[in-house]
Coordinates of C-alpha atoms and ligand atoms in Angstrom, one line a residue:
X1 CA -0.8 201.8 255.0
X2 CA 2.5 202.3 257.1
X3 CA 2.9 199.6 259.7
X4 CA 5.0 199.9 262.9
X5 CA 8.3 198.1 262.6
X6 CA 8.9 195.6 265.4
X7 CA 12.1 196.7 267.4
X8 CA 14.9 194.4 268.7
X9 CA 13.7 192.3 271.7
X10 CA 10.3 191.5 270.5
X11 CA 9.9 187.7 270.7
X12 CA 8.4 187.6 267.2
X13 CA 11.9 188.3 265.7
X14 CA 13.3 185.3 267.4
X15 CA 10.6 182.9 266.3
X16 CA 10.9 180.5 263.2
X17 CA 8.0 181.7 261.0
X18 CA 5.3 179.6 259.4
X19 CA 4.7 178.8 255.7
X20 CA 1.6 180.3 254.1
X21 CA -0.6 179.0 251.3
X22 CA -2.6 180.9 248.5
X23 CA -5.5 181.3 250.7
X24 CA -3.7 183.6 253.2
X25 CA -6.1 186.4 253.8
X26 CA -5.4 189.7 252.3
X27 CA -1.9 188.8 251.1
X28 CA -1.8 191.4 248.3
X29 CA -2.7 194.2 250.8
X30 CA -0.1 193.0 253.2
X31 CA 2.5 193.0 250.5
X32 CA 1.5 196.6 249.3
X33 CA 1.7 197.7 253.0
X34 CA 5.1 196.2 253.7
X35 CA 6.5 197.9 250.4
X36 CA 5.1 201.3 251.7
X37 CA 6.6 200.7 255.2
X38 CA 9.9 199.6 253.7
X39 CA 10.2 202.7 251.5
X40 CA 9.1 205.1 254.2
X41 CA 11.8 203.6 256.5
X42 CA 14.3 203.7 253.5
X43 CA 15.1 199.9 253.9
X44 CA 16.2 197.7 251.1
X45 CA 14.2 194.6 252.7
X46 CA 11.6 193.9 255.1
X47 CA 10.4 190.6 256.5
X48 CA 7.0 189.9 257.9
X49 CA 8.1 189.1 261.4
X50 CA 9.4 192.7 261.4
X51 CA 5.8 193.9 261.2
X52 CA 4.7 191.4 263.8
X53 CA 3.7 188.5 261.4
X54 CA 5.2 185.2 262.0
X55 CA 5.0 184.1 258.3
X56 CA 7.6 183.1 255.7
X57 CA 7.4 186.2 253.5
X58 CA 9.8 189.0 252.8
X59 CA 10.2 191.9 250.3
X60 CA 13.3 193.5 248.8
X61 CA 14.1 196.4 246.7
X62 CA 17.9 196.8 246.2
X63 CA 17.8 199.9 244.0
X64 CA 19.4 202.1 246.6
X65 CA 22.6 199.9 246.1
X66 CA 22.6 200.6 242.4
X67 CA 25.7 202.1 240.9
X68 CA 26.2 205.8 240.7
X69 CA 26.8 206.4 237.0
X70 CA 29.8 208.5 237.7
X71 CA 31.4 205.7 240.0
X72 CA 33.5 202.8 239.2
X73 CA 31.2 199.8 238.4
X74 CA 30.8 197.8 241.6
X75 CA 30.6 194.1 240.5
X76 CA 28.6 193.3 243.7
X77 CA 25.7 195.7 242.3
X78 CA 25.1 193.7 239.1
X79 CA 21.4 193.6 238.5
X80 CA 20.5 195.4 241.7
X81 CA 18.8 198.3 240.0
X82 CA 15.8 195.9 239.0
X83 CA 15.9 193.9 242.2
X84 CA 12.2 194.6 243.5
X85 CA 10.8 191.2 244.6
X86 CA 8.4 189.4 246.9
X87 CA 9.6 186.0 248.4
X88 CA 7.0 183.7 249.7
X89 CA 7.9 180.3 251.5
X90 CA 11.6 180.8 250.3
X91 CA 14.3 178.0 250.6
X92 CA 18.0 178.7 250.2
X93 CA 18.8 175.6 248.1
X94 CA 22.6 176.2 247.7
X95 CA 25.2 178.6 248.6
X96 CA 28.4 179.1 246.6
X97 CA 31.6 181.3 246.3
X98 CA 33.6 182.7 249.1
X99 CA 32.4 184.5 252.3
X100 CA 32.7 188.4 252.1
X101 CA 32.1 190.7 254.9
X102 CA 29.8 193.8 254.6
X103 CA 28.4 196.2 257.2
X104 CA 24.8 195.4 257.7
X105 CA 21.9 197.1 259.2
X106 CA 18.4 196.3 260.1
X107 CA 15.1 198.3 260.5
X108 CA 14.5 196.5 263.8
X109 CA 17.9 197.6 265.0
X110 CA 18.2 201.2 264.1
X111 CA 21.6 203.0 264.4
X112 CA 23.7 199.8 264.6
X113 CA 25.8 198.5 261.7
X114 CA 28.3 195.7 262.0
X115 CA 30.2 193.5 259.6
X116 CA 28.6 190.1 258.8
X117 CA 30.2 187.6 256.5
X118 CA 28.1 185.7 254.0
X119 CA 28.4 183.6 251.0
X120 CA 28.7 185.3 247.6
X121 CA 26.1 183.4 245.6
X122 CA 22.8 181.6 246.5
X123 CA 20.1 179.5 244.8
X124 CA 16.7 180.2 246.2
X125 CA 13.4 178.7 245.3
X126 CA 10.3 180.8 246.4
X127 CA 6.9 181.7 245.3
X128 CA 6.5 185.3 243.9
X129 CA 3.3 187.5 244.7
X130 CA 1.4 185.6 241.9
X131 CA 2.3 182.2 243.4
X132 CA 4.5 181.3 240.6
X133 CA 7.3 178.9 241.8
X134 CA 10.8 180.3 240.9
X135 CA 14.2 179.1 241.4
X136 CA 17.0 181.6 240.7
X137 CA 20.7 182.4 241.6
X138 CA 21.5 185.6 243.1
X139 CA 24.9 187.2 243.8
X140 CA 26.5 190.2 245.4
X141 CA 24.2 192.7 247.1
X142 CA 21.1 190.8 246.0
X143 CA 22.3 187.6 247.5
X144 CA 23.3 189.6 250.8
X145 CA 19.9 191.2 251.1
X146 CA 18.2 187.8 250.5
X147 CA 20.3 186.0 253.1
X148 CA 19.7 188.9 255.8
X149 CA 15.8 188.7 255.1
X150 CA 15.8 184.9 255.1
X151 CA 17.4 184.7 258.4
X152 CA 14.4 186.9 259.6
X153 CA 11.9 184.2 258.7
X154 CA 14.1 181.7 260.5
X155 CA 14.2 183.9 263.6
X156 CA 17.8 185.0 263.3
X157 CA 19.0 188.7 263.5
X158 CA 22.4 189.9 262.0
X159 CA 23.5 190.5 265.5
X160 CA 23.3 186.8 266.0
X161 CA 26.2 186.3 263.8
X162 CA 28.5 188.6 265.9
X163 CA 31.2 187.5 268.0
X164 CA 30.4 187.2 271.8
X165 CA 32.7 190.2 272.5
X166 CA 30.9 192.3 269.8
X167 CA 27.4 191.4 271.1
X168 CA 28.5 192.3 274.8
X169 CA 29.8 195.7 273.6
X170 CA 26.3 196.3 271.9
X171 CA 24.2 195.0 274.9
X172 CA 23.4 198.4 276.3
X173 CA 22.6 200.0 272.9
X174 CA 20.4 196.9 272.1
X175 CA 18.5 197.4 275.4
X176 CA 17.8 201.0 274.6
X177 CA 16.3 200.0 271.3
X178 CA 14.1 197.5 273.0
X179 CA 12.9 200.3 275.4
X180 CA 12.3 202.9 272.7
X181 CA 15.2 205.1 274.2
X182 CA 16.4 206.0 270.7
X183 CA 15.5 208.5 268.1
X184 CA 14.2 207.0 264.8
X185 CA 12.3 208.6 262.0
X186 CA 9.9 205.9 261.3
X187 CA 7.2 204.2 263.2
X188 CA 8.1 201.5 265.5
X189 CA 6.9 199.3 268.2
X190 CA 9.2 198.7 271.2
X191 CA 8.7 195.5 273.3
X192 CA 10.0 197.1 276.6
X193 CA 8.6 200.6 276.2
X194 CA 7.6 202.0 279.5
X195 CA 3.8 203.1 279.4
X196 CA 3.2 206.6 279.6
X197 CA 6.9 207.6 279.2
X198 CA 7.2 211.3 278.4
X199 CA 8.9 211.9 274.9
Ligands
NI1 NI1 16.7 193.1 259.2

């Protein structure tokens, strides 16, 4: 089932999400709905707060970042073609390497992309969908996607990393997103949408 993606401005996106345990109701259905929702919206990651659930869960599939076989190999894309994963109660244990900037976007903030600097490598502990505890290093785009999604369960959006000036310049567009005054080709829920507004 495709779930509506919560738009910028909804308080659930600013909340620190709660851990869950193995008794969490209908978790495998929720995970499968989140994958369906993410693929339909052509995202590479989706965190539970983005579908209105304030829990520490996110999913990723970085395959759209995989190298085109005709292009020069991109070292940041290493391993990304098999990067479909579920992260439950994740913790970023360590960060390493240099900061690098990349234009990030977010399914909750359609149409806006801005440079965000993040560390090159991270060590993450998390439970997978079978509740196996894992601890793994990730780098490049994989580390980038995890850091963006991890921010979501902490109540942080990529726009929170921008300079005050950048934020000011985006204010109007962000307001339009909250009100649903945008065109987007996937299902969303807008916190400040006016009732009965004509399309
Ligand atoms: Ni996002």
